[in-house]
Structure formats: structure tokens, C-alpha cells
mmCIF file of C-alpha atoms in Angstrom:
data_model
loop_
_atom_site.group_PDB
_atom_site.id
_atom_site.type_symbol
_atom_site.label_atom_id
_atom_site.label_comp_id
_atom_site.label_asym_id
_atom_site.label_seq_id
_atom_site.Cartn_x
_atom_site.Cartn_y
_atom_site.Cartn_z
ATOM 1 C CA UNK A 1 128.472 -45.896 24.482
ATOM 2 C CA UNK A 2 129.460 -42.694 22.710
ATOM 3 C CA UNK A 3 127.511 -39.592 23.729
ATOM 4 C CA UNK A 4 127.216 -36.084 22.331
ATOM 5 C CA UNK A 5 130.176 -33.809 23.015
ATOM 6 C CA UNK A 6 130.225 -31.921 26.311
ATOM 7 C CA UNK A 7 129.900 -28.200 25.562
ATOM 8 C CA UNK A 8 129.504 -25.224 27.901
ATOM 9 C CA UNK A 9 127.225 -22.224 27.533
ATOM 10 C CA UNK A 10 129.973 -20.239 25.806
ATOM 11 C CA UNK A 11 130.489 -22.810 23.075
ATOM 12 C CA UNK A 12 133.677 -24.331 24.492
ATOM 13 C CA UNK A 13 134.018 -28.073 24.004
ATOM 14 C CA UNK A 14 135.280 -29.781 27.158
ATOM 15 C CA UNK A 15 138.151 -32.212 26.679
ATOM 16 C CA UNK A 16 140.141 -32.300 29.918
ATOM 17 C CA UNK A 17 139.400 -33.320 33.509
ATOM 18 C CA UNK A 18 141.662 -32.978 36.548
ATOM 19 C CA UNK A 19 140.810 -35.772 38.989
ATOM 20 C CA UNK A 20 141.840 -35.369 42.623
ATOM 21 C CA UNK A 21 142.378 -38.792 44.159
ATOM 22 C CA UNK A 22 143.021 -37.477 47.689
ATOM 23 C CA UNK A 23 143.088 -34.215 49.628
ATOM 24 C CA UNK A 24 146.017 -35.442 51.756
ATOM 25 C CA UNK A 25 149.551 -34.202 51.212
ATOM 26 C CA UNK A 26 152.946 -34.959 52.709
ATOM 27 C CA UNK A 27 154.260 -31.409 52.080
ATOM 28 C CA UNK A 28 153.147 -28.122 53.642
ATOM 29 C CA UNK A 29 153.958 -25.617 50.891
ATOM 30 C CA UNK A 30 153.594 -22.021 52.024
ATOM 31 C CA UNK A 31 151.465 -20.980 49.038
ATOM 32 C CA UNK A 32 149.064 -23.871 49.609
ATOM 33 C CA UNK A 33 148.462 -24.782 53.252
ATOM 34 C CA UNK A 34 149.379 -23.854 56.832
ATOM 35 C CA UNK A 35 152.384 -25.460 58.554
ATOM 36 C CA UNK A 36 150.036 -27.539 60.726
ATOM 37 C CA UNK A 37 148.182 -28.840 57.683
ATOM 38 C CA UNK A 38 144.434 -28.976 57.077
ATOM 39 C CA UNK A 39 141.628 -31.267 58.293
ATOM 40 C CA UNK A 40 141.551 -34.293 55.978
ATOM 41 C CA UNK A 41 138.461 -35.927 54.556
ATOM 42 C CA UNK A 42 137.267 -39.120 56.180
ATOM 43 C CA UNK A 43 138.381 -42.047 54.044
ATOM 44 C CA UNK A 44 134.833 -43.154 53.292
ATOM 45 C CA UNK A 45 134.105 -39.669 51.931
ATOM 46 C CA UNK A 46 136.716 -40.106 49.181
ATOM 47 C CA UNK A 47 135.601 -41.691 45.923
ATOM 48 C CA UNK A 48 136.650 -45.287 45.436
ATOM 49 C CA UNK A 49 138.663 -46.376 42.415
ATOM 50 C CA UNK A 50 135.508 -47.923 40.962
ATOM 51 C CA UNK A 51 133.535 -44.684 41.433
ATOM 52 C CA UNK A 52 136.327 -42.626 39.880
ATOM 53 C CA UNK A 53 136.530 -44.999 36.931
ATOM 54 C CA UNK A 54 132.789 -44.822 36.357
ATOM 55 C CA UNK A 55 132.758 -41.015 36.349
ATOM 56 C CA UNK A 56 135.827 -40.778 34.128
ATOM 57 C CA UNK A 57 134.229 -43.276 31.772
ATOM 58 C CA UNK A 58 131.062 -41.198 31.612
ATOM 59 C CA UNK A 59 133.058 -38.050 30.894
ATOM 60 C CA UNK A 60 135.161 -39.860 28.300
ATOM 61 C CA UNK A 61 131.993 -40.961 26.490
ATOM 62 C CA UNK A 62 131.250 -37.222 26.095
ATOM 63 C CA UNK A 63 134.654 -36.491 24.598
ATOM 64 C CA UNK A 64 136.687 -35.707 27.727
ATOM 65 C CA UNK A 65 139.740 -37.629 26.536
ATOM 66 C CA UNK A 66 142.498 -36.126 28.676
ATOM 67 C CA UNK A 67 142.714 -37.142 32.329
ATOM 68 C CA UNK A 68 145.172 -35.737 34.863
ATOM 69 C CA UNK A 69 145.445 -37.257 38.344
ATOM 70 C CA UNK A 70 146.100 -34.771 41.136
ATOM 71 C CA UNK A 71 145.757 -34.389 44.908
ATOM 72 C CA UNK A 72 146.606 -33.239 47.493
ATOM 73 C CA UNK A 73 149.542 -35.449 46.679
ATOM 74 C CA UNK A 74 148.215 -38.306 44.535
ATOM 75 C CA UNK A 75 151.007 -40.732 45.416
ATOM 76 C CA UNK A 76 149.872 -40.915 49.042
ATOM 77 C CA UNK A 77 146.725 -42.689 47.763
ATOM 78 C CA UNK A 78 147.376 -46.377 48.298
ATOM 79 C CA UNK A 79 147.671 -48.544 45.157
ATOM 80 C CA UNK A 80 147.464 -45.585 42.778
ATOM 81 C CA UNK A 81 149.020 -47.565 39.881
ATOM 82 C CA UNK A 82 145.986 -49.872 40.085
ATOM 83 C CA UNK A 83 143.684 -46.904 39.441
ATOM 84 C CA UNK A 84 145.879 -45.845 36.525
ATOM 85 C CA UNK A 85 145.509 -49.312 35.043
ATOM 86 C CA UNK A 86 141.734 -49.138 35.450
ATOM 87 C CA UNK A 87 141.552 -45.744 33.746
ATOM 88 C CA UNK A 88 143.828 -46.883 30.929
ATOM 89 C CA UNK A 89 141.154 -49.417 29.981
ATOM 90 C CA UNK A 90 138.385 -46.807 29.806
ATOM 91 C CA UNK A 91 137.177 -46.337 26.259
ATOM 92 C CA UNK A 92 137.748 -42.769 25.122
ATOM 93 C CA UNK A 93 140.597 -41.916 27.491
ATOM 94 C CA UNK A 94 143.492 -40.962 25.231
ATOM 95 C CA UNK A 95 145.954 -39.350 27.625
ATOM 96 C CA UNK A 96 146.760 -40.042 31.277
ATOM 97 C CA UNK A 97 148.904 -37.537 33.163
ATOM 98 C CA UNK A 98 149.887 -37.026 36.781
ATOM 99 C CA UNK A 99 150.886 -34.013 38.889
ATOM 100 C CA UNK A 100 153.007 -34.798 41.947
ATOM 101 C CA UNK A 101 155.401 -33.225 44.413
ATOM 102 C CA UNK A 102 157.791 -36.037 43.528
ATOM 103 C CA UNK A 103 158.521 -37.237 47.049
ATOM 104 C CA UNK A 104 157.361 -40.805 46.367
ATOM 105 C CA UNK A 105 158.362 -41.046 42.711
ATOM 106 C CA UNK A 106 161.536 -42.970 43.469
ATOM 107 C CA UNK A 107 159.236 -45.710 44.805
ATOM 108 C CA UNK A 108 156.432 -45.520 42.248
ATOM 109 C CA UNK A 109 157.850 -44.237 38.931
ATOM 110 C CA UNK A 110 158.223 -47.585 37.208
ATOM 111 C CA UNK A 111 154.825 -48.857 38.347
ATOM 112 C CA UNK A 112 153.078 -45.679 37.178
ATOM 113 C CA UNK A 113 154.719 -45.735 33.755
ATOM 114 C CA UNK A 114 153.958 -49.433 33.347
ATOM 115 C CA UNK A 115 150.341 -48.808 34.388
ATOM 116 C CA UNK A 116 149.870 -46.168 31.702
ATOM 117 C CA UNK A 117 150.737 -42.632 32.848
ATOM 118 C CA UNK A 118 151.971 -40.802 29.751
ATOM 119 C CA UNK A 119 153.030 -37.439 31.163
ATOM 120 C CA UNK A 120 154.265 -36.161 34.522
ATOM 121 C CA UNK A 121 154.365 -32.725 36.137
ATOM 122 C CA UNK A 122 156.675 -32.575 39.154
ATOM 123 C CA UNK A 123 156.497 -29.568 41.488
ATOM 124 C CA UNK A 124 159.886 -28.172 42.537
ATOM 125 C CA UNK A 125 160.010 -24.575 43.767
ATOM 126 C CA UNK A 126 163.760 -24.348 44.365
ATOM 127 C CA UNK A 127 166.883 -26.241 43.339
ATOM 128 C CA UNK A 128 168.618 -25.152 46.541
ATOM 129 C CA UNK A 129 168.044 -27.527 49.427
ATOM 130 C CA UNK A 130 167.637 -24.898 52.156
ATOM 131 C CA UNK A 131 165.238 -22.790 50.097
ATOM 132 C CA UNK A 132 163.287 -25.864 49.032
ATOM 133 C CA UNK A 133 162.853 -26.654 52.727
ATOM 134 C CA UNK A 134 161.793 -23.079 53.488
ATOM 135 C CA UNK A 135 159.041 -23.241 50.853
ATOM 136 C CA UNK A 136 157.765 -26.799 51.364
ATOM 137 C CA UNK A 137 158.614 -27.225 55.057
ATOM 138 C CA UNK A 138 160.123 -30.584 54.096
ATOM 139 C CA UNK A 139 163.819 -31.411 53.634
ATOM 140 C CA UNK A 140 163.123 -33.471 50.535
ATOM 141 C CA UNK A 141 164.884 -31.973 47.500
ATOM 142 C CA UNK A 142 167.424 -34.811 47.011
ATOM 143 C CA UNK A 143 164.633 -37.384 47.136
ATOM 144 C CA UNK A 144 162.518 -35.438 44.639
ATOM 145 C CA UNK A 145 165.455 -35.146 42.227
ATOM 146 C CA UNK A 146 166.030 -38.889 42.522
ATOM 147 C CA UNK A 147 162.367 -39.291 41.617
ATOM 148 C CA UNK A 148 162.948 -37.377 38.391
ATOM 149 C CA UNK A 149 165.827 -39.702 37.571
ATOM 150 C CA UNK A 150 163.557 -42.668 38.322
ATOM 151 C CA UNK A 151 161.001 -41.369 35.825
ATOM 152 C CA UNK A 152 163.658 -41.141 33.126
ATOM 153 C CA UNK A 153 164.938 -44.621 33.942
ATOM 154 C CA UNK A 154 161.383 -45.963 33.712
ATOM 155 C CA UNK A 155 160.959 -44.508 30.231
ATOM 156 C CA UNK A 156 158.423 -41.827 31.102
ATOM 157 C CA UNK A 157 157.297 -39.646 28.241
ATOM 158 C CA UNK A 158 157.049 -35.893 28.646
ATOM 159 C CA UNK A 159 158.244 -34.633 32.033
ATOM 160 C CA UNK A 160 157.686 -31.068 33.231
ATOM 161 C CA UNK A 161 159.038 -29.380 36.337
ATOM 162 C CA UNK A 162 156.645 -26.805 37.846
ATOM 163 C CA UNK A 163 157.714 -23.896 40.060
ATOM 164 C CA UNK A 164 155.258 -21.452 41.625
ATOM 165 C CA UNK A 165 156.508 -17.909 41.058
ATOM 166 C CA UNK A 166 156.455 -15.796 44.219
ATOM 167 C CA UNK A 167 157.831 -12.275 44.415
ATOM 168 C CA UNK A 168 160.677 -12.079 46.878
ATOM 169 C CA UNK A 169 161.531 -15.754 46.432
ATOM 170 C CA UNK A 170 161.562 -16.925 42.830
ATOM 171 C CA UNK A 171 163.807 -14.154 41.497
ATOM 172 C CA UNK A 172 166.753 -16.119 42.897
ATOM 173 C CA UNK A 173 165.512 -19.361 41.358
ATOM 174 C CA UNK A 174 164.971 -18.299 37.752
ATOM 175 C CA UNK A 175 168.523 -18.625 36.439
ATOM 176 C CA UNK A 176 169.267 -21.930 38.212
ATOM 177 C CA UNK A 177 166.058 -23.316 36.725
ATOM 178 C CA UNK A 178 166.995 -21.969 33.288
ATOM 179 C CA UNK A 179 170.315 -23.805 33.541
ATOM 180 C CA UNK A 180 168.467 -26.911 34.712
ATOM 181 C CA UNK A 181 166.206 -26.776 31.633
ATOM 182 C CA UNK A 182 169.219 -26.418 29.336
ATOM 183 C CA UNK A 183 171.121 -29.286 30.920
ATOM 184 C CA UNK A 184 168.358 -31.846 31.389
ATOM 185 C CA UNK A 185 165.460 -33.053 29.205
ATOM 186 C CA UNK A 186 162.734 -31.386 31.274
ATOM 187 C CA UNK A 187 160.537 -28.430 30.402
ATOM 188 C CA UNK A 188 160.612 -26.066 33.378
ATOM 189 C CA UNK A 189 157.381 -24.144 33.884
ATOM 190 C CA UNK A 190 156.834 -21.136 36.115
ATOM 191 C CA UNK A 191 153.281 -20.747 37.422
ATOM 192 C CA UNK A 192 152.102 -17.384 38.701
ATOM 193 C CA UNK A 193 151.007 -17.440 42.339
ATOM 194 C CA UNK A 194 147.203 -17.674 42.468
ATOM 195 C CA UNK A 195 144.706 -16.788 45.228
ATOM 196 C CA UNK A 196 144.174 -20.385 46.327
ATOM 197 C CA UNK A 197 146.249 -20.447 49.530
ATOM 198 C CA UNK A 198 144.630 -21.804 52.687
ATOM 199 C CA UNK A 199 146.022 -18.902 54.722
ATOM 200 C CA UNK A 200 144.164 -16.502 52.392
ATOM 201 C CA UNK A 201 147.174 -14.199 52.431
ATOM 202 C CA UNK A 202 147.437 -13.786 48.638
ATOM 203 C CA UNK A 203 147.977 -10.242 47.378
ATOM 204 C CA UNK A 204 148.339 -9.103 43.756
ATOM 205 C CA UNK A 205 151.752 -7.646 44.543
ATOM 206 C CA UNK A 206 152.971 -11.142 45.523
ATOM 207 C CA UNK A 207 152.628 -12.302 41.913
ATOM 208 C CA UNK A 208 155.904 -12.481 39.995
ATOM 209 C CA UNK A 209 154.643 -12.321 36.423
ATOM 210 C CA UNK A 210 155.704 -14.345 33.437
ATOM 211 C CA UNK A 211 156.955 -11.198 31.715
ATOM 212 C CA UNK A 212 159.216 -10.396 34.664
ATOM 213 C CA UNK A 213 160.543 -13.940 34.744
ATOM 214 C CA UNK A 214 161.326 -13.904 31.019
ATOM 215 C CA UNK A 215 163.145 -10.610 31.413
ATOM 216 C CA UNK A 216 165.458 -12.162 33.996
ATOM 217 C CA UNK A 217 166.206 -15.107 31.723
ATOM 218 C CA UNK A 218 166.708 -12.969 28.607
ATOM 219 C CA UNK A 219 169.085 -10.627 30.397
ATOM 220 C CA UNK A 220 171.352 -13.646 30.884
ATOM 221 C CA UNK A 221 170.669 -15.778 27.804
ATOM 222 C CA UNK A 222 169.385 -13.402 25.148
ATOM 223 C CA UNK A 223 165.923 -13.370 23.548
ATOM 224 C CA UNK A 224 163.779 -16.462 23.945
ATOM 225 C CA UNK A 225 161.835 -17.822 20.976
ATOM 226 C CA UNK A 226 158.138 -18.399 21.580
ATOM 227 C CA UNK A 227 156.642 -21.601 20.220
ATOM 228 C CA UNK A 228 153.170 -21.800 18.730
ATOM 229 C CA UNK A 229 150.609 -22.231 21.493
ATOM 230 C CA UNK A 230 148.839 -25.569 21.493
ATOM 231 C CA UNK A 231 145.021 -25.402 21.613
ATOM 232 C CA UNK A 232 143.739 -25.072 25.190
ATOM 233 C CA UNK A 233 147.313 -24.937 26.565
ATOM 234 C CA UNK A 234 147.809 -23.260 29.928
ATOM 235 C CA UNK A 235 151.437 -22.289 29.266
ATOM 236 C CA UNK A 236 153.247 -20.060 26.835
ATOM 237 C CA UNK A 237 156.336 -22.057 25.886
ATOM 238 C CA UNK A 238 159.658 -20.595 24.835
ATOM 239 C CA UNK A 239 162.904 -22.171 23.728
ATOM 240 C CA UNK A 240 166.398 -20.819 23.991
ATOM 241 C CA UNK A 241 167.730 -19.390 20.739
ATOM 242 C CA UNK A 242 170.308 -22.188 20.372
ATOM 243 C CA UNK A 243 167.605 -24.815 20.840
ATOM 244 C CA UNK A 244 168.962 -26.163 24.116
ATOM 245 C CA UNK A 245 166.100 -26.128 26.605
ATOM 246 C CA UNK A 246 162.482 -25.017 26.931
ATOM 247 C CA UNK A 247 160.704 -22.864 29.487
ATOM 248 C CA UNK A 248 156.964 -22.541 30.028
ATOM 249 C CA UNK A 249 155.126 -19.654 31.671
ATOM 250 C CA UNK A 250 151.644 -20.184 33.084
ATOM 251 C CA UNK A 251 150.155 -16.720 33.545
ATOM 252 C CA UNK A 252 146.618 -17.020 34.966
ATOM 253 C CA UNK A 253 146.872 -13.647 36.716
ATOM 254 C CA UNK A 254 148.751 -11.409 34.277
ATOM 255 C CA UNK A 255 147.653 -13.071 31.019
ATOM 256 C CA UNK A 256 144.574 -15.278 31.607
ATOM 257 C CA UNK A 257 143.851 -18.092 29.173
ATOM 258 C CA UNK A 258 140.151 -18.518 29.990
ATOM 259 C CA UNK A 259 138.853 -17.935 26.460
ATOM 260 C CA UNK A 260 139.493 -21.486 25.276
ATOM 261 C CA UNK A 261 139.503 -23.282 28.642
ATOM 262 C CA UNK A 262 138.367 -26.876 28.153
ATOM 263 C CA UNK A 263 138.913 -28.134 31.718
ATOM 264 C CA UNK A 264 136.821 -29.568 34.533
ATOM 265 C CA UNK A 265 137.900 -30.648 38.015
ATOM 266 C CA UNK A 266 136.621 -33.496 40.121
ATOM 267 C CA UNK A 267 137.462 -33.236 43.812
ATOM 268 C CA UNK A 268 138.445 -36.220 45.929
ATOM 269 C CA UNK A 269 134.942 -36.454 47.414
ATOM 270 C CA UNK A 270 133.220 -36.228 44.051
ATOM 271 C CA UNK A 271 132.361 -32.548 43.576
ATOM 272 C CA UNK A 272 132.467 -31.340 39.972
ATOM 273 C CA UNK A 273 134.039 -27.909 39.562
ATOM 274 C CA UNK A 274 133.917 -26.054 36.264
ATOM 275 C CA UNK A 275 136.651 -23.534 37.111
ATOM 276 C CA UNK A 276 139.606 -23.545 39.472
ATOM 277 C CA UNK A 277 138.022 -20.454 41.084
ATOM 278 C CA UNK A 278 134.414 -21.658 41.094
ATOM 279 C CA UNK A 279 132.228 -20.507 43.962
ATOM 280 C CA UNK A 280 129.816 -23.361 43.310
ATOM 281 C CA UNK A 281 130.222 -27.055 42.635
ATOM 282 C CA UNK A 282 128.021 -30.003 41.768
ATOM 283 C CA UNK A 283 127.857 -33.056 44.027
ATOM 284 C CA UNK A 284 128.215 -36.269 42.040
ATOM 285 C CA UNK A 285 129.081 -38.585 44.935
ATOM 286 C CA UNK A 286 125.647 -38.337 46.544
ATOM 287 C CA UNK A 287 123.673 -39.312 43.436
ATOM 288 C CA UNK A 288 126.328 -41.881 42.490
ATOM 289 C CA UNK A 289 126.037 -43.668 45.831
ATOM 290 C CA UNK A 290 122.258 -43.322 45.810
ATOM 291 C CA UNK A 291 122.080 -45.422 42.658
ATOM 292 C CA UNK A 292 121.836 -42.782 39.941
ATOM 293 C CA UNK A 293 121.887 -44.098 36.393
ATOM 294 C CA UNK A 294 124.468 -42.921 33.873
ATOM 295 C CA UNK A 295 121.745 -40.886 32.169
ATOM 296 C CA UNK A 296 120.934 -39.115 35.448
ATOM 297 C CA UNK A 297 124.608 -38.400 36.129
ATOM 298 C CA UNK A 298 125.036 -37.165 32.570
ATOM 299 C CA UNK A 299 122.225 -34.636 33.063
ATOM 300 C CA UNK A 300 123.860 -33.346 36.259
ATOM 301 C CA UNK A 301 127.203 -32.975 34.490
ATOM 302 C CA UNK A 302 125.756 -31.274 31.413
ATOM 303 C CA UNK A 303 123.754 -28.819 33.518
ATOM 304 C CA UNK A 304 126.861 -27.899 35.529
ATOM 305 C CA UNK A 305 129.073 -27.557 32.462
ATOM 306 C CA UNK A 306 126.520 -25.393 30.681
ATOM 307 C CA UNK A 307 126.974 -22.886 33.529
ATOM 308 C CA UNK A 308 130.785 -22.982 33.311
ATOM 309 C CA UNK A 309 132.276 -19.587 34.068
ATOM 310 C CA UNK A 310 133.393 -17.411 31.153
ATOM 311 C CA UNK A 311 136.490 -16.347 33.110
ATOM 312 C CA UNK A 312 137.949 -16.576 36.610
ATOM 313 C CA UNK A 313 137.633 -12.833 37.466
ATOM 314 C CA UNK A 314 140.811 -12.745 39.585
ATOM 315 C CA UNK A 315 141.567 -9.277 38.274
ATOM 316 C CA UNK A 316 138.021 -7.946 38.573
ATOM 317 C CA UNK A 317 136.848 -5.666 41.404
ATOM 318 C CA UNK A 318 135.092 -7.674 44.080
ATOM 319 C CA UNK A 319 136.807 -10.962 43.238
ATOM 320 C CA UNK A 320 135.968 -13.591 45.857
ATOM 321 C CA UNK A 321 138.489 -16.319 46.619
ATOM 322 C CA UNK A 322 136.923 -19.798 46.715
ATOM 323 C CA UNK A 323 136.610 -21.443 50.106
ATOM 324 C CA UNK A 324 138.707 -24.416 49.058
ATOM 325 C CA UNK A 325 142.478 -24.115 48.801
ATOM 326 C CA UNK A 326 144.411 -25.671 45.918
ATOM 327 C CA UNK A 327 145.132 -28.883 47.824
ATOM 328 C CA UNK A 328 141.402 -29.448 48.394
ATOM 329 C CA UNK A 329 140.450 -28.653 44.797
ATOM 330 C CA UNK A 330 142.971 -30.677 42.831
ATOM 331 C CA UNK A 331 144.998 -28.366 40.612
#
């Protein structure tokens, strides 16, 4: 059944949903969670594959055609390729993507590609093994790099490598990543550090901006050439002047892209969030498990989306960090 398009109160048509399949993670990245980890959800609190498929199907019937699976770390969810296969069959879903820390890709790459994942984002904050360990608290860089090779061998489509940009750390990583992007068929993207850390230690001065990162690259490689921004894209993408390699810069702090945001987020326990920095969310699991009809769920979703925030307000006086950290939201 095709429904009317999903539109927020600012006239933005919603086309993308980030679906967290678990809050659990096998890394302990410093910008995300404490070394000892966080309390995990009880397993029966997490949406089942059938519940996720129903909600994605309902959203897809309203024009939300792009689905990205996230966590936590999504590959720790048992039988994830089975969920991918279920979502691939949902009418209206046009694109299936996955964000992962890459630790289990060597095991799962082929199954995920065969099941229907079109695009992959793999988080790697350093290409130096000791610094990778310092940031993630896991000695896993070689395994993650083998996972990238496994994706290529499996015939994965577009593959991006994501690095969170932290002042005092990422300055030393920029040029190695630039070389990596020139030598291998991956778009490297730098993402400005956002106030979504569980330690709540974020400070504006910790943000290494996209402009600063580009300056480091251009001092070594000459001017970068900016590509035309795709509608609703989160990154500004640049290519090297000789055409060898692409870099993306996601600048939610220094250069917000809220004006044409078309994204929703569904947490692992079924809370709908209309902004990464939302201070409110809408429970869909409760009504879903209480027997709500699709029409009743649709009304809940439309009411929440109509109130979608105009912008995230990170740079405004009095900004309040959401209670959930990134791992509990699903980035």
C-alpha cells in the first residue's frame, strides 16, 4: 500500500531512516563510550527482525526509501544478513546501507553483499595500529583492514571509510588517510566530533573542523576540487586535482546541513528520533507490541515527524546534549 509522502512541519520530505539493530558494541571508542562500556538493553527489549521489517515497510510506504543499518555495532546482532534479506524484499526500499566498525566484516562481508547491502561505511580513526588501539581500546586494525579487503572481494558497491576528527589526535592522521584515499578505491570521510559522547566531556575546542582538515591536505597536495553536493548529503566531497582519490568532510558543528535534512532514526528498542540531537522521542515498540494497526502507527510517526527539529542547535547558547550517547542512538 502506497501512502502519502512523509513531510515535516518545515516542508522537508523524509526519505532516509537510520535503523539501530543493537545498542551493543565490541569497541570502546573514546568519543563514544567509557572504557568499561555501558549497560546494555535486555534482549527482549530490542525489536525483533519481524518488528523492524514491519516498521521499515510502513516508512517505505510513505516514501522513506533509503535504509541504513547501524548499532552499536550492527554485526554483533546474530543473523544480521537474514534481516538484510527481509528488508530487501520490502516494497519501496531502494537502498540498503550499513555502518560498521569493521571488526566482523572478514566473517560477514560476502553474506551481507549477497543479502542485499549496497553501500558500506567502515569506521577507522587511525591507520597506525598503536593509535587505533588508543582510540578504540581494541587492538583490531589489521582485522578491520582485512574486512575492507573482504568487502572488495565480495563485490561490494560504494565503500566509505569514516574517521572522527578530534583536535590533538587527527592532525597526525590526515595525510596518511589522504594517501590511503589516493591509493585505494575508498572515499575517506572525516566527521567532526559531536557532543554525543557518553562521558559528556565534549567541548567546542575539541572539534577539528573540516576547513582545518582540508588546509592540511592542500598544503601537501595542492587545492582540492569540490564536487557538486548531492541532495540531502551529509558530506562535502572533494577530489584531488589529478583525479586520484576523494575525500569527504562531514561538518555538523562548523557547517551544519540541517536545512535539507531528510533523516529519521529508529533506536534498537523502537524509539523514533527525528534528529540526532533530539531531546524527545516517540515510542513505537509499545504500541507495536500492544497490537496497533498500521494506521495507528502511521499517525504516531506523522505526528512525530511533523515536530521534527528545524536544526540541532549545537552552536546555540544553552544547547543541551541528549541523554543518549551515539552508540545508544544509532548514528
